[in-house]
GROMACS .gro file of C-alpha atoms in nm:
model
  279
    1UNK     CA    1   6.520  13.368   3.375
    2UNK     CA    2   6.244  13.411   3.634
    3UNK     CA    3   6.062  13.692   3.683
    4UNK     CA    4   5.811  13.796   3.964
    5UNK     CA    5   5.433  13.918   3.900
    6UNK     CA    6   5.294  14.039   4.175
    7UNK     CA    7   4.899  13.915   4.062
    8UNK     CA    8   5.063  13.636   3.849
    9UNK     CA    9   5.372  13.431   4.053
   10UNK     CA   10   5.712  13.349   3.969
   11UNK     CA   11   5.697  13.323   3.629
   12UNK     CA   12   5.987  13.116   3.418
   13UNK     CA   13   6.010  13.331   3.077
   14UNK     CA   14   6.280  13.322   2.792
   15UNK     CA   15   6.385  13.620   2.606
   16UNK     CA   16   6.661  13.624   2.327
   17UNK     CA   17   6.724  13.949   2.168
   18UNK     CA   18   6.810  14.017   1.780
   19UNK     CA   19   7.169  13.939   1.758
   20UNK     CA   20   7.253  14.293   1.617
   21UNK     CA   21   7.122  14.423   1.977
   22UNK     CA   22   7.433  14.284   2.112
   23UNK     CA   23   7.630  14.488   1.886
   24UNK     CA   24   7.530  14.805   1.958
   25UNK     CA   25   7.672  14.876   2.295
   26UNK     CA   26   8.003  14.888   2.117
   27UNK     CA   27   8.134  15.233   2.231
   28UNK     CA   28   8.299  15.270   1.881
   29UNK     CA   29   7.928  15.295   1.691
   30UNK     CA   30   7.785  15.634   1.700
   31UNK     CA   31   7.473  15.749   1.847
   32UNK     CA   32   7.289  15.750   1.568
   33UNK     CA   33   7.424  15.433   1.404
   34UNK     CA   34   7.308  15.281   1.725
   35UNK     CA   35   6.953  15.474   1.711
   36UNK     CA   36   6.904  15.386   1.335
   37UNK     CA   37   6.974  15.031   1.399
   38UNK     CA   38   6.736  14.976   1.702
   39UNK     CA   39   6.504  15.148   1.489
   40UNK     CA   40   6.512  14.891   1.217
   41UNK     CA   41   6.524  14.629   1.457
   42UNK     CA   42   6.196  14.726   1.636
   43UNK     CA   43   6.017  14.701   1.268
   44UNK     CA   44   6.093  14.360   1.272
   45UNK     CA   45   5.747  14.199   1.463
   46UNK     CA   46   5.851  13.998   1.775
   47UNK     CA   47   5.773  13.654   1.816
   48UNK     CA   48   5.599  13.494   2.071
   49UNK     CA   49   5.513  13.145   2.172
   50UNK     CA   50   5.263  13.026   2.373
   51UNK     CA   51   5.282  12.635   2.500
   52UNK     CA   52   4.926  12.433   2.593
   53UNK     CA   53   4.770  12.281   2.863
   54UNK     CA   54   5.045  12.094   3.050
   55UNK     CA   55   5.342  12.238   2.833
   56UNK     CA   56   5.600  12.460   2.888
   57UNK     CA   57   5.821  12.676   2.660
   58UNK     CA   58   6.116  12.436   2.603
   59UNK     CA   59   5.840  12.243   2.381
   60UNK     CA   60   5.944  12.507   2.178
   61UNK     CA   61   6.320  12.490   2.122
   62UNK     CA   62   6.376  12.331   1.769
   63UNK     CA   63   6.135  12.635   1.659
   64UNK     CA   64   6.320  12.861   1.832
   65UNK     CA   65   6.664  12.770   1.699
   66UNK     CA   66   6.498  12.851   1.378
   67UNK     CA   67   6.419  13.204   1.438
   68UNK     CA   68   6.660  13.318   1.723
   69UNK     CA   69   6.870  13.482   1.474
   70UNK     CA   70   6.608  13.678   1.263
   71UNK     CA   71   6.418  13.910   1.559
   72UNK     CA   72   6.365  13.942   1.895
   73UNK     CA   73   6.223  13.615   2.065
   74UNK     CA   74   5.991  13.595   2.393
   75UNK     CA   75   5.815  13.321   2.570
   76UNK     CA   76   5.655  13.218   2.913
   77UNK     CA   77   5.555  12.900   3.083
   78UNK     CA   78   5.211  12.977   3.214
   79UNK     CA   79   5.176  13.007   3.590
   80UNK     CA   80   5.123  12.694   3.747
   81UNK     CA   81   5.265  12.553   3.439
   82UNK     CA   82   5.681  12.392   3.346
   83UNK     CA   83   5.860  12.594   3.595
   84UNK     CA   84   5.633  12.854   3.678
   85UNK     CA   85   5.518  12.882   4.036
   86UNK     CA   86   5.165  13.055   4.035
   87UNK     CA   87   5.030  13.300   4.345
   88UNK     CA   88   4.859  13.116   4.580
   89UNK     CA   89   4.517  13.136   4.522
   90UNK     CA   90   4.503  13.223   4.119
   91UNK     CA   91   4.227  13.091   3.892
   92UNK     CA   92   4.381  12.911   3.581
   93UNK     CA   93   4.151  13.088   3.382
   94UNK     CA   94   4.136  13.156   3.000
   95UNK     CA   95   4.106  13.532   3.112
   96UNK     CA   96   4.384  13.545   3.343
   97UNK     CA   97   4.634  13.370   3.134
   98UNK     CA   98   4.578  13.615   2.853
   99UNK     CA   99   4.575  13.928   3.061
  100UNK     CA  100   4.909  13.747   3.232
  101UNK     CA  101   5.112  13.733   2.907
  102UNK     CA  102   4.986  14.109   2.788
  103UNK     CA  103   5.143  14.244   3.122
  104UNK     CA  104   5.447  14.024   3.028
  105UNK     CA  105   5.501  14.156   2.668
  106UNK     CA  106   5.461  14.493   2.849
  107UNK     CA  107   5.662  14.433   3.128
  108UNK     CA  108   5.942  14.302   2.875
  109UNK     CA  109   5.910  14.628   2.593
  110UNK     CA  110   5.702  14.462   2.345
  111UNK     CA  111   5.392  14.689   2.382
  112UNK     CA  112   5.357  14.878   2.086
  113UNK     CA  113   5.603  14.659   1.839
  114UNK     CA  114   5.446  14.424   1.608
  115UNK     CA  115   5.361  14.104   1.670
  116UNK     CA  116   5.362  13.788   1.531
  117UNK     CA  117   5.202  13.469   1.780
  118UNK     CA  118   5.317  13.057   1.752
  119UNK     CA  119   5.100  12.889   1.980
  120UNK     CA  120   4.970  12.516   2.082
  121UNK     CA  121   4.671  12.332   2.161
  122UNK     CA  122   4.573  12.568   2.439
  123UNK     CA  123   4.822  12.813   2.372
  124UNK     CA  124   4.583  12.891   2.084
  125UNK     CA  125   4.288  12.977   2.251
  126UNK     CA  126   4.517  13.233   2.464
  127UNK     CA  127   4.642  13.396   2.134
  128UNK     CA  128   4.266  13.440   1.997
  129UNK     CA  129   4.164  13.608   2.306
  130UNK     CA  130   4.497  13.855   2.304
  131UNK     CA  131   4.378  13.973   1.959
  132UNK     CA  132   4.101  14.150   2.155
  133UNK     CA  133   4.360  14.352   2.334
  134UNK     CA  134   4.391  14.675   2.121
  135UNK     CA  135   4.742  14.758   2.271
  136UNK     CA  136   4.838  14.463   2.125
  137UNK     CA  137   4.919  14.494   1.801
  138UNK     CA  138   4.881  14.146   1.635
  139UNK     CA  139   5.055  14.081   1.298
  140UNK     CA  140   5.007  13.685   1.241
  141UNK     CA  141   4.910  13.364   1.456
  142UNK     CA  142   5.023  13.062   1.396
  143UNK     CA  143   4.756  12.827   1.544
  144UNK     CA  144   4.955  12.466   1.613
  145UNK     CA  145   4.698  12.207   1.648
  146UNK     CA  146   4.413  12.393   1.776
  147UNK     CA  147   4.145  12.207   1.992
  148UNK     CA  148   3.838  12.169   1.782
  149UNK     CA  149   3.562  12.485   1.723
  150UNK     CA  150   3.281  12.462   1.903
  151UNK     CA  151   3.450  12.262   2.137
  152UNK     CA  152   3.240  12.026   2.322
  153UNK     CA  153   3.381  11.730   2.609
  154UNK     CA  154   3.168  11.419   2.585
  155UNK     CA  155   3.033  11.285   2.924
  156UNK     CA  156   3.333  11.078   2.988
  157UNK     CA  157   3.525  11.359   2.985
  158UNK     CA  158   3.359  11.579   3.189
  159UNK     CA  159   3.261  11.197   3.448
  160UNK     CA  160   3.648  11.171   3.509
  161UNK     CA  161   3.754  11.536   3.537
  162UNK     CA  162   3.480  11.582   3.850
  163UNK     CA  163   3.640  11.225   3.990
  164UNK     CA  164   3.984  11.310   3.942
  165UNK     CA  165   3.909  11.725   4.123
  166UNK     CA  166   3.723  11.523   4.387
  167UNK     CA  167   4.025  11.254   4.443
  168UNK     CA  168   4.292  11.434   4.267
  169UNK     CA  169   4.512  11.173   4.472
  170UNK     CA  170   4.387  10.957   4.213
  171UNK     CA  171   4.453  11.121   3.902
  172UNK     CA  172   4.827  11.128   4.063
  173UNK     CA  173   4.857  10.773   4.101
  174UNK     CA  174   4.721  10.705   3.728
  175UNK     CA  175   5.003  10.892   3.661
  176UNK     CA  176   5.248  10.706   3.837
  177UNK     CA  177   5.141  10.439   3.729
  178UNK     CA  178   5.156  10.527   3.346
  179UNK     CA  179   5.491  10.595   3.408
  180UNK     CA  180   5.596  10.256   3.500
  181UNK     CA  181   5.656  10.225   3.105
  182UNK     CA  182   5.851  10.500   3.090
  183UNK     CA  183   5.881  10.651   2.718
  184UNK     CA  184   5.686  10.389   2.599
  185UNK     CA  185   5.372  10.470   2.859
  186UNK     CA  186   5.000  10.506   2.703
  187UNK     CA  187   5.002  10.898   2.746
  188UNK     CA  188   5.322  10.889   2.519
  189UNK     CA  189   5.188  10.678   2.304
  190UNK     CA  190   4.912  10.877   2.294
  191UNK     CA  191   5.137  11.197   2.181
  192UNK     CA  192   5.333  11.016   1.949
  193UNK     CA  193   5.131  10.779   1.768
  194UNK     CA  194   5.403  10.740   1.517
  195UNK     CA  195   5.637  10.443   1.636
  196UNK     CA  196   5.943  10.638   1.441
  197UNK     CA  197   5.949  10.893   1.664
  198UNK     CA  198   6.325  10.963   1.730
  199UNK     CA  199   6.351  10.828   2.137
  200UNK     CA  200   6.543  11.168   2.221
  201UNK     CA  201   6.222  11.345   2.143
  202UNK     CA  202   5.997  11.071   2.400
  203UNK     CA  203   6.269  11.138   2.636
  204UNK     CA  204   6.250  11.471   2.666
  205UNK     CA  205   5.895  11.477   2.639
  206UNK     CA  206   5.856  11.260   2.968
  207UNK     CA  207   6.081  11.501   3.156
  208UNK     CA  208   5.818  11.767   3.058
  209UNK     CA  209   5.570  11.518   3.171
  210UNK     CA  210   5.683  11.480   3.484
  211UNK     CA  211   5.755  11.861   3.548
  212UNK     CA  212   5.367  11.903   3.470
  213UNK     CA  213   5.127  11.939   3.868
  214UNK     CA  214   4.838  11.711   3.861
  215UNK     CA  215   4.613  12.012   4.089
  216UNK     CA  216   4.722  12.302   3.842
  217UNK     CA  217   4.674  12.046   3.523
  218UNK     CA  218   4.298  11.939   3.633
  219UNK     CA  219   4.223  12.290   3.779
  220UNK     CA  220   4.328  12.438   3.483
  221UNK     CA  221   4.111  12.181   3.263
  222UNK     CA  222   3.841  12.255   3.471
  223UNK     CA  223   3.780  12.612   3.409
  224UNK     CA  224   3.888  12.598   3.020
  225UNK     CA  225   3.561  12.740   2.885
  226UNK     CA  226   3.608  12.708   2.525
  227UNK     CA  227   3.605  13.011   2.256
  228UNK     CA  228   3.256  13.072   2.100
  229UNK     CA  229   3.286  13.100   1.753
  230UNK     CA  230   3.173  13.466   1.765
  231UNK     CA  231   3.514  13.486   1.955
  232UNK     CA  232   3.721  13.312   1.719
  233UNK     CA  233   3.558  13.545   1.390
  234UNK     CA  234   3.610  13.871   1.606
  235UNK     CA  235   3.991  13.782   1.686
  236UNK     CA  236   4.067  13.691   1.271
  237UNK     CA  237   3.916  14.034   1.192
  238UNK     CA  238   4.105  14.221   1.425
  239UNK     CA  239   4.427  14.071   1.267
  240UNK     CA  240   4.248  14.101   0.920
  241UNK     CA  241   4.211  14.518   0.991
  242UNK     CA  242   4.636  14.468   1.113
  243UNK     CA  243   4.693  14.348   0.739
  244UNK     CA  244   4.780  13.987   0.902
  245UNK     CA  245   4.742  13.697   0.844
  246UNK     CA  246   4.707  13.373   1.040
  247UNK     CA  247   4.852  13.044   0.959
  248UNK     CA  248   4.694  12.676   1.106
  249UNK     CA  249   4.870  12.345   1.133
  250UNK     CA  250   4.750  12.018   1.165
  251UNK     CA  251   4.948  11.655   1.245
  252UNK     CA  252   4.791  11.374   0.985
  253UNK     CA  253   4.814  11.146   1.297
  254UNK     CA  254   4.729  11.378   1.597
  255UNK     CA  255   4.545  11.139   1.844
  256UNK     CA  256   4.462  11.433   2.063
  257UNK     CA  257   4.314  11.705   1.897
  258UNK     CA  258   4.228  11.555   1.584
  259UNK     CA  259   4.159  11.799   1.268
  260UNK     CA  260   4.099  12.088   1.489
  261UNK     CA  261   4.278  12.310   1.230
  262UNK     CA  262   4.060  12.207   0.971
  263UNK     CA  263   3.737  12.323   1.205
  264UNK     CA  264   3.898  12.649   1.221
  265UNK     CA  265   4.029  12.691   0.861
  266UNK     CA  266   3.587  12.596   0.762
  267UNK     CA  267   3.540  12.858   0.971
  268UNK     CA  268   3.756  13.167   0.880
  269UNK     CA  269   3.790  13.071   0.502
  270UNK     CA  270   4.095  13.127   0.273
  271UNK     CA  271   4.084  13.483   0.267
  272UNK     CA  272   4.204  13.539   0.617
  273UNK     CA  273   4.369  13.193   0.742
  274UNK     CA  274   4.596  12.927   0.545
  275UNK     CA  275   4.578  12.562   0.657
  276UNK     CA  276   4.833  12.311   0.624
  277UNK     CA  277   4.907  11.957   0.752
  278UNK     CA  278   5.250  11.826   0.823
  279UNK     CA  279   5.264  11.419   0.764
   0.00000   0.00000   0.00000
């Protein structure tokens, strides 16, 4: 469903409640049946996912399938991101996202239940910043290939990003232009390095491609100002004092953020954070 935010946009969100929920407007169960239950159900910490730069929710779904049927489930695409329409004149900030999806949990009732946080690349650094939030009470992250900590772009990087803001028609016809291979395009290549990937997955990854805007992609690269490391030690502790915990995935073969898990996992230590990496 869309929602609208009056600082934020039109925001595309997805919320699917604990199945039980749908039980208890069943005129037979009592009062307090239906009170106890809710009760119990509002124990169980929601979960929340958080997609990264150029991603949207559905990146999600295969998780989601997973879960759907254990607790309440919320997620977002970002304004200006999947099918989000951002207010004219927003910054794509690191600040404003986060401050974006605490008014969303609060707009949608999930201020004040527990918490628990699956987020991506980007989506990460989002999550870490939310832990500062006090309303928000944070019970794990799940950190899903994390950009690297201290993050740092090389010249080339930071060369082609000024080109691209200052011609952004050119950044749009690279992309075109990729495209002309369809699934098998560099940039999917680049994504899925492993040639076994199953071709419904490329598929459905290109459609996300092409739902991503080239101005709201580059803008929103531009003013990513990476965590300190302060940052990143103040968020764990704040879910260390919740009794959480926080989990960190890497890919073996992940061409595009490398073994930014394992930067994190150096940094926070076992006692906190537990670090795996899926083949």
């Amino acid at each position: 469903f869309t929602q609208h935010y009056e600082q934020y946009g039109e925001i595309f969100s997805l919320k699917i409640p604990h199945p039980l929920r749908t039980q208890l407007n069943n005129s037979a169960i009592s009062k307090e049946v239906v009170n106890e239950l809710e009760a119990k159900i509002n124990e169980i910490p929601v979960i929340v996912f958080i997609h990264g730069l150029g991603g949207n929710l559905q990146q999600f779904d295969e998780v989601v399938r997973k879960f759907a049927g254990l607790t309440d489930i919320f997620a977002v695409d970002l304004p200006g991101s999947g099918k989000s329409k951002a207010k004219q004149g927003l910054k794509l900030t690191l600040e404003n996202f986060t401050n974006f999806v605490k008014e969303s949990l609060d707009t949608n009732g999930f201020i004040g239940r527990e918490i628990i946080i699956v987020a991506h690349s980007y989506g990460t650094q989002v999550a870490l910043k939310l832990a500062e939030i006090n309303e928000i009470n944070l019970k794990g992250l799940v950190l899903l290939a994390p950009p690297k900590i201290p993050l740092k772009r090389t010249w080339k990087e930071n060369f082609f990003l000024g080109l691209f803001l200052k011609i952004p028609w050119l950044f749009e016809f690279f992309r075109k232009l990729d495209r002309f291979n369809n699934i098998q395009s560099l940039s999917m290549k680049r994504l899925f390095s492993n040639p076994e990937t199953p071709e419904f997955l490329r598929l459905k990854q290109f459609r996300f491609n092409l739902l991503t805007n080239s101005t709201n992609f580059l803008n929103h690269a531009k003013s990513w100002i990476p965590l300190t490391i302060s940052e990143v030690i103040d968020a764990s502790q704040t879910i260390s004092n919740n009794n959480g915990s926080i989990l960190i995935v890497d890919g073996s073969d992940d061409k595009v953020t490398h073994d930014g898990g394992a930067s994190y996992h150096d940094l926070l230590g076992n006692n906190i954070s537990q670090y795996q990496i899926l083949e």
